[in-house]
XYZ file of C-alpha atoms in Angstrom:
398
model
C -45.604 74.207 -38.523
C -43.121 76.570 -40.210
C -42.133 75.816 -43.803
C -38.428 75.957 -42.956
C -38.965 73.307 -40.256
C -40.955 71.144 -42.686
C -38.155 71.252 -45.267
C -35.462 70.471 -42.686
C -37.424 67.518 -41.343
C -38.994 66.055 -44.471
C -37.398 67.741 -47.503
C -35.221 64.857 -48.653
C -37.835 62.107 -48.269
C -39.478 60.662 -51.395
C -43.060 61.960 -51.608
C -44.694 58.526 -51.679
C -42.765 57.474 -48.585
C -43.602 60.741 -46.833
C -47.286 60.374 -47.687
C -47.383 56.897 -46.134
C -45.532 58.096 -43.046
C -47.887 61.050 -42.468
C -50.939 58.894 -43.136
C -49.857 56.299 -40.588
C -49.339 59.097 -38.060
C -52.734 60.673 -38.880
C -50.820 63.944 -39.045
C -53.263 66.885 -38.974
C -51.120 68.946 -41.393
C -50.353 66.107 -43.817
C -51.757 67.844 -46.926
C -49.903 71.089 -46.201
C -46.629 69.298 -45.467
C -46.853 67.278 -48.682
C -47.545 70.431 -50.722
C -44.565 72.253 -49.211
C -42.170 69.332 -49.656
C -43.281 68.712 -53.235
C -42.915 72.407 -54.036
C -39.445 72.597 -52.529
C -38.313 69.431 -54.295
C -39.639 70.561 -57.682
C -38.153 74.042 -57.452
C -34.844 72.799 -56.049
C -33.637 72.180 -59.599
C -36.060 74.499 -61.438
C -35.497 77.664 -59.378
C -32.588 76.856 -57.015
C -32.091 80.412 -55.739
C -35.641 80.379 -54.355
C -35.235 77.115 -52.473
C -32.013 78.423 -50.907
C -34.148 80.973 -49.027
C -35.550 79.769 -45.713
C -39.220 80.263 -45.038
C -40.601 80.430 -48.566
C -44.021 78.874 -49.048
C -44.927 76.758 -52.062
C -48.152 76.533 -54.087
C -50.241 73.777 -55.605
C -48.723 71.542 -58.287
C -50.200 73.352 -61.318
C -48.495 76.629 -60.423
C -45.203 74.757 -60.033
C -45.571 73.186 -63.471
C -46.473 76.443 -65.185
C -43.783 78.683 -63.700
C -40.555 79.593 -65.471
C -37.254 77.982 -64.621
C -34.502 80.129 -63.191
C -32.383 80.202 -66.354
C -35.332 81.474 -68.403
C -36.272 84.028 -65.733
C -32.705 85.343 -65.589
C -32.725 85.650 -69.383
C -35.887 87.776 -69.254
C -34.250 89.960 -66.629
C -31.201 90.389 -68.882
C -33.431 91.380 -71.818
C -35.247 93.954 -69.682
C -31.976 95.305 -68.250
C -30.764 95.879 -71.800
C -33.982 97.711 -72.648
C -33.526 99.913 -69.555
C -29.745 100.077 -68.996
C -30.107 102.808 -66.352
C -32.951 101.036 -64.628
C -36.550 102.188 -64.550
C -39.075 103.726 -62.216
C -41.969 101.291 -62.496
C -43.059 97.995 -64.049
C -46.278 96.005 -63.926
C -46.658 92.235 -64.407
C -50.272 91.652 -65.454
C -50.142 87.837 -65.224
C -48.134 87.224 -62.070
C -48.581 83.471 -61.557
C -46.102 82.078 -59.060
C -43.950 85.160 -59.603
C -40.675 83.602 -60.715
C -40.285 85.851 -63.773
C -41.461 88.843 -61.753
C -38.933 88.189 -58.975
C -36.019 88.542 -61.409
C -37.350 91.252 -63.749
C -38.586 93.492 -60.920
C -35.050 94.155 -59.677
C -34.446 96.523 -62.611
C -37.112 98.938 -61.312
C -37.624 101.103 -58.248
C -41.274 100.059 -58.003
C -42.846 96.839 -59.266
C -46.480 95.720 -59.241
C -47.506 92.064 -59.386
C -51.093 91.458 -60.584
C -52.712 88.038 -60.198
C -56.367 87.059 -60.037
C -55.876 83.952 -57.849
C -55.981 85.030 -54.207
C -54.001 81.962 -53.088
C -51.057 82.968 -55.294
C -51.313 86.564 -54.120
C -51.077 85.394 -50.517
C -47.942 83.422 -51.375
C -46.471 86.451 -53.147
C -47.112 88.692 -50.126
C -45.268 86.172 -47.972
C -42.445 85.263 -50.364
C -41.453 88.542 -52.027
C -40.018 90.225 -48.898
C -37.978 87.074 -48.203
C -36.633 87.287 -51.770
C -35.513 90.880 -51.257
C -38.439 92.418 -53.165
C -39.543 94.933 -50.550
C -40.419 97.359 -53.371
C -43.027 94.981 -54.838
C -46.766 95.596 -54.548
C -49.191 92.673 -54.811
C -52.629 93.274 -56.367
C -55.296 90.590 -56.582
C -57.196 91.491 -59.756
C -57.796 90.500 -63.348
C -54.856 91.766 -65.402
C -56.971 93.283 -68.169
C -59.197 95.103 -65.676
C -56.109 96.445 -63.912
C -54.637 97.578 -67.250
C -57.765 99.552 -68.116
C -57.740 101.290 -64.731
C -54.045 102.201 -64.780
C -53.342 105.921 -64.680
C -50.240 107.394 -66.235
C -47.525 105.432 -68.014
C -45.046 102.902 -66.606
C -41.717 101.888 -68.077
C -42.623 98.256 -68.632
C -45.638 95.976 -68.772
C -44.910 92.246 -68.729
C -47.507 89.616 -69.529
C -47.623 85.910 -70.189
C -50.911 85.115 -71.985
C -52.440 81.681 -71.470
C -51.826 79.490 -74.495
C -55.033 77.428 -74.252
C -58.569 78.243 -75.367
C -61.722 77.831 -73.299
C -61.863 74.130 -74.212
C -58.300 73.538 -72.994
C -56.828 73.133 -76.485
C -53.383 74.592 -77.218
C -53.506 77.687 -79.396
C -51.363 78.274 -82.491
C -52.037 81.986 -83.076
C -51.272 84.927 -80.814
C -54.845 86.168 -81.299
C -56.131 82.992 -79.641
C -54.113 83.473 -76.426
C -55.747 84.984 -73.345
C -55.582 87.872 -72.838
C -55.603 88.794 -76.542
C -52.550 91.027 -76.939
C -53.632 92.064 -80.454
C -56.937 93.416 -79.136
C -55.160 95.187 -76.255
C -52.255 96.505 -78.351
C -53.254 100.191 -78.382
C -54.022 100.235 -74.668
C -50.770 98.442 -73.791
C -48.670 100.885 -75.827
C -50.524 103.789 -74.241
C -49.825 102.568 -70.703
C -46.158 101.494 -71.096
C -42.988 102.614 -72.854
C -42.328 98.981 -73.687
C -44.346 95.795 -73.406
C -42.702 92.374 -73.096
C -44.946 89.485 -74.065
C -43.937 85.929 -73.240
C -45.265 83.455 -75.812
C -45.110 79.736 -76.349
C -42.093 78.687 -78.457
C -44.634 76.762 -80.545
C -46.196 79.982 -81.877
C -45.118 81.188 -85.299
C -42.798 84.210 -85.066
C -43.646 85.722 -88.461
C -47.405 85.432 -87.883
C -47.113 86.993 -84.420
C -44.979 89.902 -85.660
C -47.346 90.496 -88.568
C -50.434 90.372 -86.350
C -49.073 92.893 -83.853
C -47.254 95.303 -86.144
C -45.406 96.995 -83.265
C -42.618 94.511 -82.471
C -39.266 96.102 -81.716
C -37.411 92.921 -80.820
C -37.904 89.139 -80.903
C -35.994 87.137 -78.297
C -35.652 83.353 -78.484
C -34.066 81.500 -75.584
C -33.048 77.860 -75.269
C -31.015 75.900 -72.758
C -30.252 72.212 -72.377
C -31.382 71.443 -75.923
C -34.902 72.844 -75.381
C -36.448 76.104 -76.571
C -37.838 77.669 -73.397
C -39.042 81.151 -74.256
C -40.211 83.339 -77.110
C -40.411 86.998 -76.102
C -41.773 89.901 -78.140
C -40.815 93.448 -77.172
C -43.498 95.932 -78.257
C -43.220 99.718 -78.456
C -45.035 102.675 -79.965
C -41.801 103.659 -81.714
C -41.690 100.325 -83.519
C -45.313 100.761 -84.558
C -44.746 104.250 -85.980
C -41.427 103.489 -87.691
C -42.489 100.218 -89.277
C -38.887 98.985 -88.982
C -38.352 95.243 -89.002
C -37.614 93.832 -85.545
C -34.216 92.695 -84.356
C -34.109 88.957 -83.676
C -32.023 87.998 -80.651
C -31.086 84.361 -80.128
C -29.580 82.895 -76.982
C -28.696 79.213 -77.073
C -26.888 77.840 -74.012
C -25.434 81.293 -73.422
C -24.229 81.853 -77.000
C -25.864 84.871 -78.656
C -26.737 85.708 -82.251
C -28.500 88.864 -83.495
C -29.883 89.627 -86.922
C -32.863 90.894 -88.876
C -34.947 88.882 -91.278
C -33.635 90.835 -94.286
C -30.070 89.986 -93.236
C -30.986 86.308 -93.072
C -32.387 86.463 -96.603
C -29.265 88.216 -97.928
C -26.648 86.189 -96.048
C -24.109 84.495 -98.308
C -23.818 80.746 -97.855
C -21.370 78.233 -99.286
C -22.313 74.577 -99.618
C -20.030 71.647 -98.869
C -19.371 69.001 -101.482
C -18.139 66.716 -98.706
C -17.967 66.647 -94.918
C -15.151 68.471 -93.160
C -13.604 67.418 -89.846
C -16.476 68.905 -87.820
C -20.270 68.798 -88.012
C -22.491 71.439 -86.400
C -26.130 71.098 -85.395
C -27.807 74.429 -84.528
C -29.599 74.646 -81.207
C -33.385 74.909 -80.973
C -33.355 78.705 -80.509
C -31.374 79.163 -83.735
C -33.768 76.900 -85.615
C -36.851 78.570 -84.130
C -35.543 81.997 -85.097
C -34.883 80.794 -88.658
C -31.200 81.765 -88.666
C -30.355 79.096 -91.240
C -28.105 81.262 -93.406
C -26.898 83.747 -90.784
C -25.369 81.028 -88.620
C -23.315 79.818 -91.592
C -22.134 83.316 -92.467
C -21.336 84.380 -88.898
C -19.239 81.294 -88.112
C -17.774 80.792 -91.630
C -19.350 77.360 -91.995
C -20.441 75.455 -95.079
C -24.010 74.205 -95.250
C -24.683 70.631 -96.330
C -27.915 71.361 -98.216
C -30.406 74.279 -98.353
C -32.909 72.220 -96.343
C -30.640 70.128 -94.130
C -29.666 72.847 -91.585
C -26.431 71.060 -90.750
C -23.018 72.678 -91.207
C -19.391 71.640 -91.501
C -15.835 72.975 -91.327
C -12.276 71.685 -91.266
C -11.249 74.022 -88.444
C -13.035 73.884 -85.105
C -15.386 76.811 -84.426
C -15.722 77.484 -80.712
C -18.834 78.897 -79.059
C -21.199 77.603 -81.733
C -24.875 78.036 -80.681
C -25.705 74.348 -80.760
C -23.930 71.003 -80.714
C -20.493 70.336 -82.198
C -19.302 66.918 -83.371
C -16.077 65.472 -84.678
C -16.710 63.532 -87.900
C -15.373 59.995 -87.750
C -16.630 58.573 -91.045
C -19.187 59.199 -93.777
C -21.228 56.431 -95.389
C -23.458 56.362 -98.421
C -26.906 54.778 -98.341
C -26.043 51.802 -100.513
C -26.101 48.195 -99.291
C -22.328 47.908 -99.021
C -22.001 51.078 -96.948
C -24.866 50.101 -94.663
C -23.354 46.665 -94.146
C -19.999 48.202 -93.218
C -21.691 50.599 -90.787
C -23.543 47.757 -89.093
C -20.327 45.837 -88.553
C -18.497 48.848 -87.097
C -21.222 50.361 -84.905
C -23.390 48.488 -82.429
C -24.900 51.449 -80.555
C -25.401 55.097 -81.511
C -27.645 58.139 -81.051
C -29.536 58.637 -84.320
C -30.764 61.953 -85.766
C -32.609 62.572 -89.040
C -32.192 65.867 -90.910
C -33.731 66.229 -94.402
C -33.674 62.481 -95.012
C -36.373 60.219 -96.559
C -36.824 57.921 -93.553
C -37.963 58.123 -89.951
C -35.656 57.502 -87.003
C -37.464 54.255 -86.165
C -37.397 52.859 -89.684
C -33.732 53.750 -90.187
C -32.734 52.301 -86.828
C -34.531 49.094 -87.744
C -32.729 48.981 -91.088
C -29.329 49.688 -89.538
C -29.936 47.292 -86.622
C -28.130 49.688 -84.290
C -29.155 50.120 -80.655
C -29.879 53.511 -79.106
C -27.296 55.259 -76.898
C -23.556 55.189 -76.425
C -20.917 57.745 -77.374
C -21.415 57.536 -81.141
C -23.797 59.878 -82.986
C -25.252 59.243 -86.417
C -26.745 61.963 -88.626
C -28.704 60.796 -91.651
C -29.005 63.714 -94.050
C -28.803 64.943 -97.645
C -25.884 66.720 -99.300
C -26.140 69.596 -101.762
C -25.935 67.150 -104.726
C -29.035 65.387 -103.243
C -27.016 62.325 -102.247
C -28.162 60.700 -99.000
C -25.371 60.178 -96.477
C -24.945 58.820 -92.980
C -22.412 60.689 -90.878
C -20.809 58.893 -87.937
C -19.626 61.371 -85.275
C -18.589 61.782 -81.706
C -19.118 64.770 -79.454
C -16.342 67.317 -79.578
C -14.450 67.384 -76.242
C -16.056 69.715 -73.736
C -19.240 70.090 -75.764
C -22.583 69.086 -74.295
């Protein structure tokens, strides 16, 4: 049964209902049908441009869970296009997986090689890539490190996404603990490619990773929908020889910020003695990149406290890389203020920033339910006074 026919016939059925229906029919292709429908349904929101193509085949659940979403894949492609503005001759992806990242990045190059050690994923790639317009892609079933060692000549780009779990299945916290070990392969990678793009877990420490590698040209941090999705390191021999500090590129919901660590340290910041009309909460990519002072300087905002990472202004700043709120009222942390807040607000979304209480304990003390259109930030001002800021989302801001 063709995948396109399966999707047309069963695609919009809930999986549990479909499983019962196929079981009652003793359908000989039940397992395959369920896998294809689940894959299509999962990627329909995760990688919508793929599911718009008839005839694609879908893998087992683990590959679906581990693959990039379309927004993150398009961001990687944009990063690579900036590195090679005139395009490139050849790239190699040493850790192909399902091939979502590869399918977007490969379009910058005349020739692209996908390397994956799982034969089942290679078979899918051979079927899917031509349907996705990647007729210039070669599929190689091999271990990525073995393929790297056997490569002859130099390509424009090597892309790899090391596994972030050790042999016991525990999540790693250092780049040296990822597999393959990019630090151990650094010299070989730089010998075989003009640039190397390494995708890392957003949980890994940027400073430690940069220090361990010593050849990082650029750090790219990407977030969308309030979640940090990708941490990319761009490696090059030029960066290794020059010893220059890397450029840090932040993209948060499409808003960009670029700086270097020395600029962050030297950025001039003013602190607010009281809240202005607007409150700004940086997005996760800004926070991950450590742009605590740069974001204040770039957008002419006042910081509430050195450790609060919240900002304010009287005039609205558009295109802020994060969330923007209109301040309705500010309360102290005394009994009278808390009593007034409880009488005025029944339901609110509560956030803690540099405040001596947990969300649960403060919610219990305030006796305010979760949700609604009100937002409460409990934080500390520059004079070390604890405040509770009642806000609402600025119109048009998500």
